[in-house]
Tab-separated table of C-alpha atoms in Angstrom:
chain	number	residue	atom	x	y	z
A	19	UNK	CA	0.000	0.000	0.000
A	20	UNK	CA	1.386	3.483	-1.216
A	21	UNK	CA	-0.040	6.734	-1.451
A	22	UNK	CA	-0.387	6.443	-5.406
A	23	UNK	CA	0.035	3.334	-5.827
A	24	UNK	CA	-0.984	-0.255	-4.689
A	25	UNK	CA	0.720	-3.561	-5.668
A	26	UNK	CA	-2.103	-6.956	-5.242
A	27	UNK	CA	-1.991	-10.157	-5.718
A	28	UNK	CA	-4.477	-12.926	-5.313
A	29	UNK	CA	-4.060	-16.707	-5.027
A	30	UNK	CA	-7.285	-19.018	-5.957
A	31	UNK	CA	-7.414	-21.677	-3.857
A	32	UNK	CA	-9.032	-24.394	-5.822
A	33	UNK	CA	-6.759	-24.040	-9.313
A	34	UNK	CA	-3.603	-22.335	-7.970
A	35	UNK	CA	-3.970	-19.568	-10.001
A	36	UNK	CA	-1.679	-16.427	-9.298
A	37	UNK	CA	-3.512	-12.970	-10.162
A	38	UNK	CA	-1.586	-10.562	-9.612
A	39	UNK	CA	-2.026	-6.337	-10.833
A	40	UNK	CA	-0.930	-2.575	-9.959
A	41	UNK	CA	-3.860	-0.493	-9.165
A	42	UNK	CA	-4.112	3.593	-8.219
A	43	UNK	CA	-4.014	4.682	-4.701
A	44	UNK	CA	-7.341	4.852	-4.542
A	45	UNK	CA	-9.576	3.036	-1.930
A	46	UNK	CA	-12.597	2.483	-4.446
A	47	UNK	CA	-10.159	1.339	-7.473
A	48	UNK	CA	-8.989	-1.415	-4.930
A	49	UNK	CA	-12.002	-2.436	-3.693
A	50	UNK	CA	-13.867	-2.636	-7.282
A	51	UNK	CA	-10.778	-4.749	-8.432
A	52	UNK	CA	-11.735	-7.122	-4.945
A	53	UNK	CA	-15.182	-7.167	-6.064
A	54	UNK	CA	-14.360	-8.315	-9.399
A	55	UNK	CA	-12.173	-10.858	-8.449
A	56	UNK	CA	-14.637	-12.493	-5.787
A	57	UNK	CA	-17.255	-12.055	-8.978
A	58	UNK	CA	-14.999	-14.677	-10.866
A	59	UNK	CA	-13.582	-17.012	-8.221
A	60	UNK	CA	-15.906	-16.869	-5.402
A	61	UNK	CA	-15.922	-15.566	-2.383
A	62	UNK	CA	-12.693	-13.476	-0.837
A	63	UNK	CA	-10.979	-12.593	2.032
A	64	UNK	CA	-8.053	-9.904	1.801
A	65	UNK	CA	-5.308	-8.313	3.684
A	66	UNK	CA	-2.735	-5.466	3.366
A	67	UNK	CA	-0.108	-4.229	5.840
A	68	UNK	CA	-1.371	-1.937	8.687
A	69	UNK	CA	0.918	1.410	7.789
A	70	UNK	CA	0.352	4.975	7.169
A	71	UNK	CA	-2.527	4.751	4.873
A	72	UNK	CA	-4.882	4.103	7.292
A	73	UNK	CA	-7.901	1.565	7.946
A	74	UNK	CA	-10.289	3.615	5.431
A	75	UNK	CA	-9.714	0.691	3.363
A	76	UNK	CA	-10.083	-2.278	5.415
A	77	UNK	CA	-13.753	-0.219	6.126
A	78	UNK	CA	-14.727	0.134	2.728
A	79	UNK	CA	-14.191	-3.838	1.857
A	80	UNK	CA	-15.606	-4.829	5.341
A	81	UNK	CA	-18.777	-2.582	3.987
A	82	UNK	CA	-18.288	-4.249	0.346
A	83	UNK	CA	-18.955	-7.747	2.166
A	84	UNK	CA	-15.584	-8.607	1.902
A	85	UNK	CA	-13.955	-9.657	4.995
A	86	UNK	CA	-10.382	-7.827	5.790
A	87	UNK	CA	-7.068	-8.469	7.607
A	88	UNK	CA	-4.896	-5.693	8.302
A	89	UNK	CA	-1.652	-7.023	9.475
A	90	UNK	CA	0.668	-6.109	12.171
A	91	UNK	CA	3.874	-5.332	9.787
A	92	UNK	CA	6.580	-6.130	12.385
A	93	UNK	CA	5.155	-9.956	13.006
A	94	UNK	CA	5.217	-10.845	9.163
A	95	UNK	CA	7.250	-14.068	8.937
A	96	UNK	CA	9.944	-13.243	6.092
A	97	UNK	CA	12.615	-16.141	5.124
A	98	UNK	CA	16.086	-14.425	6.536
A	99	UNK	CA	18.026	-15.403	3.341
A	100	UNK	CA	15.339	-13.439	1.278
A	101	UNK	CA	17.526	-10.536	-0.107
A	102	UNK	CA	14.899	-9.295	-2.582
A	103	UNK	CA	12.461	-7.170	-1.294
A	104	UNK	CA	9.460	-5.375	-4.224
A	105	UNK	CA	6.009	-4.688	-3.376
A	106	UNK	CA	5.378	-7.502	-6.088
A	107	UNK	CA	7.192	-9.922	-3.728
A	108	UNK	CA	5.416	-8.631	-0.654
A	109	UNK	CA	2.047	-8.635	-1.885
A	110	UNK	CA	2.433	-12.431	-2.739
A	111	UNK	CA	4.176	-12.694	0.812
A	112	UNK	CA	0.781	-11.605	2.090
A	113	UNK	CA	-1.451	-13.588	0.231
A	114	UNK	CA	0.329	-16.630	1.048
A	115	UNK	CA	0.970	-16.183	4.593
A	116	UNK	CA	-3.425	-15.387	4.592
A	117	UNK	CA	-3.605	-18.430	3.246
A	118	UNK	CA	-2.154	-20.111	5.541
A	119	UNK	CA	-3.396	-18.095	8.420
A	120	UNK	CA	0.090	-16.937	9.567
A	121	UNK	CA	-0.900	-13.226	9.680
A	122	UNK	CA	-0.720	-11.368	13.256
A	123	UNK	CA	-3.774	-8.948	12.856
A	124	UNK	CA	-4.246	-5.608	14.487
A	125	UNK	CA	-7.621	-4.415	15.738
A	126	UNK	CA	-9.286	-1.849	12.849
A	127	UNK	CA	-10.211	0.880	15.060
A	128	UNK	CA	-13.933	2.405	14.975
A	129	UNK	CA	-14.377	6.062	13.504
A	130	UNK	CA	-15.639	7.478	16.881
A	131	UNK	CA	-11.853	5.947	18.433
A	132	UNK	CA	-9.789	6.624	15.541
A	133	UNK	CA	-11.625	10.678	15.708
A	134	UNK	CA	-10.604	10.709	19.432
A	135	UNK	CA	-7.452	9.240	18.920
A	136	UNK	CA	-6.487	12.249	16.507
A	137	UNK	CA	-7.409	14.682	19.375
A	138	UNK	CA	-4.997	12.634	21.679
A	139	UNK	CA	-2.018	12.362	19.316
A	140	UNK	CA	-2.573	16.564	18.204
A	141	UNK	CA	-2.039	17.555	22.025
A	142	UNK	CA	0.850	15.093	22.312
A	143	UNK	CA	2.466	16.638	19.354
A	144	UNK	CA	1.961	19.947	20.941
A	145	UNK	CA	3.314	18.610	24.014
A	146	UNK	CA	6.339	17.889	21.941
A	147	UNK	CA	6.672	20.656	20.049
A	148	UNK	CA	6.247	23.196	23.198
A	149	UNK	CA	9.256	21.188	25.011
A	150	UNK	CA	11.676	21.962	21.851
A	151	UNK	CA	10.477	25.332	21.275
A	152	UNK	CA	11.372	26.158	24.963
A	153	UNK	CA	14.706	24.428	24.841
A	154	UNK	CA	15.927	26.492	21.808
A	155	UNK	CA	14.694	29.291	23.880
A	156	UNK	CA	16.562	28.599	27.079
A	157	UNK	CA	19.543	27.495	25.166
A	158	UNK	CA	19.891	30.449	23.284
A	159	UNK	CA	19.931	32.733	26.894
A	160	UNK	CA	22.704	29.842	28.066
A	161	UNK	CA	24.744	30.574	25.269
A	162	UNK	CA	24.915	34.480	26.538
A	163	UNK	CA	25.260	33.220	29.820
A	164	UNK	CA	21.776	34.453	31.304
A	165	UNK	CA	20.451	31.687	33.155
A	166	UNK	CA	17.354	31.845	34.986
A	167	UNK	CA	17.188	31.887	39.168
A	168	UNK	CA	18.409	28.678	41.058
A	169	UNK	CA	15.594	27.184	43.104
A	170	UNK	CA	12.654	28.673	41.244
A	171	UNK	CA	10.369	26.726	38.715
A	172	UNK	CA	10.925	27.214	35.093
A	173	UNK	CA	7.966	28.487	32.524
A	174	UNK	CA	6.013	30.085	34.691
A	175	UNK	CA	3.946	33.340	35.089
A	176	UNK	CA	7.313	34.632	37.376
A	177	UNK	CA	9.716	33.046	34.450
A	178	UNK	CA	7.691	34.078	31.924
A	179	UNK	CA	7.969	38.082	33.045
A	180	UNK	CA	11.668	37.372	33.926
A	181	UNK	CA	11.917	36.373	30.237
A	182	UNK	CA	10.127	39.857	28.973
A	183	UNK	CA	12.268	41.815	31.061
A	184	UNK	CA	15.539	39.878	29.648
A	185	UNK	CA	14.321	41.068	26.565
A	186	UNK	CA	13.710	44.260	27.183
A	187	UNK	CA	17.338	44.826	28.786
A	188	UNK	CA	18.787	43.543	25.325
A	189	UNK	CA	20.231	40.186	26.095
A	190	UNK	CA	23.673	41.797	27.601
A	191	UNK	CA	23.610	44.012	24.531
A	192	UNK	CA	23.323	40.878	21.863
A	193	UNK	CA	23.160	41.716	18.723
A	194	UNK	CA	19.858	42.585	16.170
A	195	UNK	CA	20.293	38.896	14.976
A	196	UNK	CA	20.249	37.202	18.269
A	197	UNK	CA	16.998	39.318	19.249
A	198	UNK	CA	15.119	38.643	16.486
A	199	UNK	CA	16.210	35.025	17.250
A	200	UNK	CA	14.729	35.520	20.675
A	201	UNK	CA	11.279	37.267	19.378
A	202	UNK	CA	10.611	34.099	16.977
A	203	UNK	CA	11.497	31.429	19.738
A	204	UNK	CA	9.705	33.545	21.773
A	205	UNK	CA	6.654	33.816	19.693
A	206	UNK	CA	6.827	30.172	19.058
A	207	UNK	CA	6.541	29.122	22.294
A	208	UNK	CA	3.489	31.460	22.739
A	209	UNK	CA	1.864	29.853	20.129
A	210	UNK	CA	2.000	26.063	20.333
A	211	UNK	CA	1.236	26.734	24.109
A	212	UNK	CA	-1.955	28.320	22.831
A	213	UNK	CA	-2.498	25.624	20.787
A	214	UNK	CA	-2.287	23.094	23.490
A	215	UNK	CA	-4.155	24.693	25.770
A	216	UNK	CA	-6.887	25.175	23.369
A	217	UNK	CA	-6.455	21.130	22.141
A	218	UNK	CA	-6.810	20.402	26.044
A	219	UNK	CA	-10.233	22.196	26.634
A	220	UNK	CA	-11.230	20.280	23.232
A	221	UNK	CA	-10.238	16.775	25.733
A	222	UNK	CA	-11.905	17.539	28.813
A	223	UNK	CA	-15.120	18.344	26.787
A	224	UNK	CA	-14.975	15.384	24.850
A	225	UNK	CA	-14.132	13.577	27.829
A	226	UNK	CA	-17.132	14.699	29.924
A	227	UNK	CA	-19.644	13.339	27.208
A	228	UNK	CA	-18.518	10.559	24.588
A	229	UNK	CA	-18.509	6.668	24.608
A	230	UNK	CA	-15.075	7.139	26.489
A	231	UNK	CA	-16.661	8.973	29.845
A	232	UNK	CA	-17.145	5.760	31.722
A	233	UNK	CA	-13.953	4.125	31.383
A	234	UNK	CA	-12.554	7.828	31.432
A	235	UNK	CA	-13.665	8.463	34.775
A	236	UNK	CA	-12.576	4.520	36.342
A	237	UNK	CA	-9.024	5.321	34.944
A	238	UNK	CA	-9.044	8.136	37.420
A	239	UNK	CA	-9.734	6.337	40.548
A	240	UNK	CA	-5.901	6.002	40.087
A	241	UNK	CA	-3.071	8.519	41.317
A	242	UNK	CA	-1.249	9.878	38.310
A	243	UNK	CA	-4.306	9.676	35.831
A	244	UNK	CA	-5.939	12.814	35.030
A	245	UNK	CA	-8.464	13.161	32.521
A	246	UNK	CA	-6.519	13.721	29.939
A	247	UNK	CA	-4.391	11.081	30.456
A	248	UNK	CA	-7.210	8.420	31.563
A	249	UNK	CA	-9.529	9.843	27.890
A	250	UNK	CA	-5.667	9.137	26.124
A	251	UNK	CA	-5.518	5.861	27.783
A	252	UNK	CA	-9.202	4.662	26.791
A	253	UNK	CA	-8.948	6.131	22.913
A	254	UNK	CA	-5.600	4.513	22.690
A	255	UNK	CA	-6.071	0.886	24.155
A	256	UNK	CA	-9.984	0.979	22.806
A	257	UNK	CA	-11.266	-2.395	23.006
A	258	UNK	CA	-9.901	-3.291	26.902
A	259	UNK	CA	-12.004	-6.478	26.767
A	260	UNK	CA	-9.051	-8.022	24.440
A	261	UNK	CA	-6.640	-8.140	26.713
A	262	UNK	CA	-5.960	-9.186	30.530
A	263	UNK	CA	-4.717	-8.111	33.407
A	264	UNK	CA	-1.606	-9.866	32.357
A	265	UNK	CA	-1.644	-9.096	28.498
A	266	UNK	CA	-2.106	-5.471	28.853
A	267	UNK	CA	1.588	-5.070	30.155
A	268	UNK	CA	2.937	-7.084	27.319
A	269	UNK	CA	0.904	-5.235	24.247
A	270	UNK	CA	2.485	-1.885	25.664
A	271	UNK	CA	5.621	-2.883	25.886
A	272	UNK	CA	5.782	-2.891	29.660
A	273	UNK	CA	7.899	-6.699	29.783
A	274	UNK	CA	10.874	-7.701	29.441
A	275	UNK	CA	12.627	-8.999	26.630
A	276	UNK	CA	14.524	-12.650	26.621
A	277	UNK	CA	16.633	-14.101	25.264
A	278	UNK	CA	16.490	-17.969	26.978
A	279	UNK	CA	17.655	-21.506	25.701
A	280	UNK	CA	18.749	-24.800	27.172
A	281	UNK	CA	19.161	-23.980	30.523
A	282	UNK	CA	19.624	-20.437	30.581
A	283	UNK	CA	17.550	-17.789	31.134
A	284	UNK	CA	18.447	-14.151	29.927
A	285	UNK	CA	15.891	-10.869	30.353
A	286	UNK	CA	16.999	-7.955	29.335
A	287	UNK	CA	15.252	-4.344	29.007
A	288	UNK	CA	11.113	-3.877	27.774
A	289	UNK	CA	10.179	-4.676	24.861
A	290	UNK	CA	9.119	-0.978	24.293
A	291	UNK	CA	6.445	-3.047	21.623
A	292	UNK	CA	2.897	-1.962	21.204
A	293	UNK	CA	1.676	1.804	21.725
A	294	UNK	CA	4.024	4.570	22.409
A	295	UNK	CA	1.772	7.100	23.599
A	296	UNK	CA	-0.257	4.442	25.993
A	297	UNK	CA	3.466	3.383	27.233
A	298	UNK	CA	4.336	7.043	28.020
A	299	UNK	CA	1.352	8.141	29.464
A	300	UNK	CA	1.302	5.108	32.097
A	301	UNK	CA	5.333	5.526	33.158
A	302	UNK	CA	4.539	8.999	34.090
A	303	UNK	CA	1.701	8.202	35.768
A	304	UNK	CA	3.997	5.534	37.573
A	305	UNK	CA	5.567	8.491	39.484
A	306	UNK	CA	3.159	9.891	41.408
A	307	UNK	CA	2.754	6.897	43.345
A	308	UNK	CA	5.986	7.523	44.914
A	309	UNK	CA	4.843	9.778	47.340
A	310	UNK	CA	3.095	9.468	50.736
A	311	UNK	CA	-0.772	8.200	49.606
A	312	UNK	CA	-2.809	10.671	51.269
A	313	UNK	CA	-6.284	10.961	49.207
A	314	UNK	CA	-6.745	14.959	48.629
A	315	UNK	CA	-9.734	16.840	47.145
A	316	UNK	CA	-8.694	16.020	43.533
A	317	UNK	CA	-8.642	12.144	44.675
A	318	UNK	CA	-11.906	12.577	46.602
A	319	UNK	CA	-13.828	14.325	43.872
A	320	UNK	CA	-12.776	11.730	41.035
A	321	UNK	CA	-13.829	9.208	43.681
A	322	UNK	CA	-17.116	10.533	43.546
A	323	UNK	CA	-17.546	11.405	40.240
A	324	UNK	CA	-16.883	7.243	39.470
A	325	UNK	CA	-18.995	4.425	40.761
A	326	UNK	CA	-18.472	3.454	43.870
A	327	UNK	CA	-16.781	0.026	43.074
A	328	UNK	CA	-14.686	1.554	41.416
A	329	UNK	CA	-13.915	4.226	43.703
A	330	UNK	CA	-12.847	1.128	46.468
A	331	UNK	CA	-10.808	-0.679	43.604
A	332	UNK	CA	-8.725	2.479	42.778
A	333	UNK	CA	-7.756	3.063	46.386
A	334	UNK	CA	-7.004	-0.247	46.864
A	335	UNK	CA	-4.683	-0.333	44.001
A	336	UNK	CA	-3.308	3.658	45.018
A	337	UNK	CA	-2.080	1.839	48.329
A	338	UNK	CA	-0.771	-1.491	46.185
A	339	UNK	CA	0.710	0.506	44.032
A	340	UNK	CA	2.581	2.951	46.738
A	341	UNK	CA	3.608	0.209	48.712
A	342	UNK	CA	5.364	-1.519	46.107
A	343	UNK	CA	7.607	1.717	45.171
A	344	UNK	CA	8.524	1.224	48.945
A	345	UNK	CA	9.607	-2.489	48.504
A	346	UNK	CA	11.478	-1.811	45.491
A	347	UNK	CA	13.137	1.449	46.841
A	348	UNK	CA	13.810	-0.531	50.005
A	349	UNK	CA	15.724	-3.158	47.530
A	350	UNK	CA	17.551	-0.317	46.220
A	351	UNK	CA	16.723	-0.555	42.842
A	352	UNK	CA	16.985	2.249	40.685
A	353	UNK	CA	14.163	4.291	40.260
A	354	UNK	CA	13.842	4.288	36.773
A	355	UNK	CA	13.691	0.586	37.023
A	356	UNK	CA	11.401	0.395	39.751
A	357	UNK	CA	9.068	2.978	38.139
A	358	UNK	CA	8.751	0.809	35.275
A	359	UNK	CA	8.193	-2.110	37.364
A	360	UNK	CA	5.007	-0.051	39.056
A	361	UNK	CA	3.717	1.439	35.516
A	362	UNK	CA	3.598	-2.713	34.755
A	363	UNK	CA	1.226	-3.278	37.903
A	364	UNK	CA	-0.227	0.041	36.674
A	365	UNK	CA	-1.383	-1.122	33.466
A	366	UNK	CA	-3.073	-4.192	35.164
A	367	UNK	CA	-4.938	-1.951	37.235
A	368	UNK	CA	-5.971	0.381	34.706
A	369	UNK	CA	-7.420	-2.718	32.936
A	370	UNK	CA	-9.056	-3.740	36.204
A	371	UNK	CA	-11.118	-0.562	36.304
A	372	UNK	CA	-11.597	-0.604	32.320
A	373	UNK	CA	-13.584	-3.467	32.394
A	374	UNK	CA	-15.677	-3.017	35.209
A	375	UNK	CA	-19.373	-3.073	34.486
């Protein structure tokens, strides 16, 4: 599957017959050649990577009749002394490997997720973007050797005036070009936190009435889950019914990798597999249960804005949870380690609540 361009092939199954045929980027080119095909050798069931174009496809066949497999690309068996890769090759990779049912596939997301999940990914691009915009920022005051005051907290309303009056003493008489340089990171930082804050109140009033609200509101029974981060959790992960309380860890990457045979047994750091955002969200959310549990008026109104059951399952895991940062830090293990460790537990918990009726 390319932008312009899409490379099938199709195997009959009663003669052996190979059809293969380059067809335009086009979702309704494709699925008129499927239709055809079926027309002629019965009924068909297709497949194509899962990749950048999307799932519009795998929607239109599914409403065509035609049942679809979109394929996780990294658990596509490929022979290791193959040293010819073409998207003629790959396309009758695929239709063999259907075939023979040796295709991993990936769920196909619903519009109402996939709409949600855009929201999600927007603000964590923001997120992103806002970090690098300040660094250039700050770097280019370190460079003149104008560092902000030890002790107090970084980008906010007191750093933020510091910043205007920096400016308006002339960077330690800089030059034009550096202060221009300052007025567009400057600007820049201005604007994609605009843009994030605006993307956030677009969250919180999706979150308060959408499919998502329910399991929204159980995620944040839990220290460290917000509403943003419990909506991002729920678009992200979707369908929590799929997994368990011990599969959840391992389809975000949360286990770790190992290497074992024989006798020995080797593991080695996370897999890091799975969703990126999900993986994030749920290590940072690891942190805050580091710190003395003491259920405030955040905790408390969360509590109550959740069913009750789920209100007594989320403190129950907030004390789990706290209590085993204080084993592991007890251990001595490294926090980064150990944090990982709880965001594992975390993730079973999350799922926990999830799937509460």
């Amino acid at each position: 599957m390319h932008a312009r361009s899409v490379r099938a092939a199709a195997i009959d199954l009663s003669t052996g017959e190979v059809i293969e045929v380059k067809l335009p980027g086009v979702n309704a080119e494709v699925v008129d050649w499927v239709t055809r095909i079926a027309s002629r050798h019965g009924p068909v069931h297709a497949a194509y990577e899962a990749g950048p174009t999307g799932f519009g496809l795998a929607r239109k066949l599914e409403t065509a009749g035609v049942a679809c497999t979109v394929a996780a690309p990294s658990k596509i068996i490929r022979p290791a002394g193959d040293r010819v890769k073409t998207d003629a090759r790959d396309a009758l990779l695929i239709a063999r490997l259907l075939r023979m049912d040796e295709l991993t596939a990936v769920r196909v997301p619903t519009v109402a997720e996939e709409s949600a999940r855009d929201l999600v990914r927007a603000r964590d691009d923001a997120r992103v973007e806002l970090m690098a915009a300040r660094h250039r920022l700050s770097k280019l005051l370190l460079r003149r050797g104008i560092v902000y005051e030890a002790g107090k907290d970084a980008w906010t309303g007191a750093h933020d005036a510091w910043l205007r009056r920096v400016r308006r003493d002339g960077l330690d008489d800089a030059g034009p070009g550096t202060l221009h340089a300052f007025d567009a990171g400057y600007d820049a930082v201005t604007a994609i936190l605009a843009r994030r804050d605006r993307l956030d109140r677009d969250i919180l009033t999706m979150a308060e009435d959408s499919e998502f609200t329910a399991v929204t509101r159980r995620l944040g029974c839990l220290r460290g889950i917000s509403t943003l981060t419990g909506f991002a959790l729920a678009v992200e992960v979707g369908d929590w019914d799929r997994f368990t309380g011990r599969t959840i860890a391992s389809y975000l990457g949360l286990v770790p990798s190992e290497h074992s045979s024989g006798g020995s047994r080797s593991l080695g750091a996370i897999t890091k597999t799975g969703n990126t955002h999900a993986r994030r969200l749920l290590i940072e959310a690891a942190w805050h249960h580091k710190a003395r549990y003491a259920p405030g008026k955040v905790m408390k109104a969360r509590w109550a804005a959740a069913p009750a059951a789920a209100a007594a399952r989320g403190d129950v895991g907030n004390r789990r949870l706290h209590h085993r940062w204080m084993v592991l830090s007890a251990k001595h293990k490294k926090h980064t380690v150990a944090n990982t460790a709880i965001a594992r537990e975390l993730a079973g918990w999350c799922w926990s609540l999830a799937v509460m009726d």
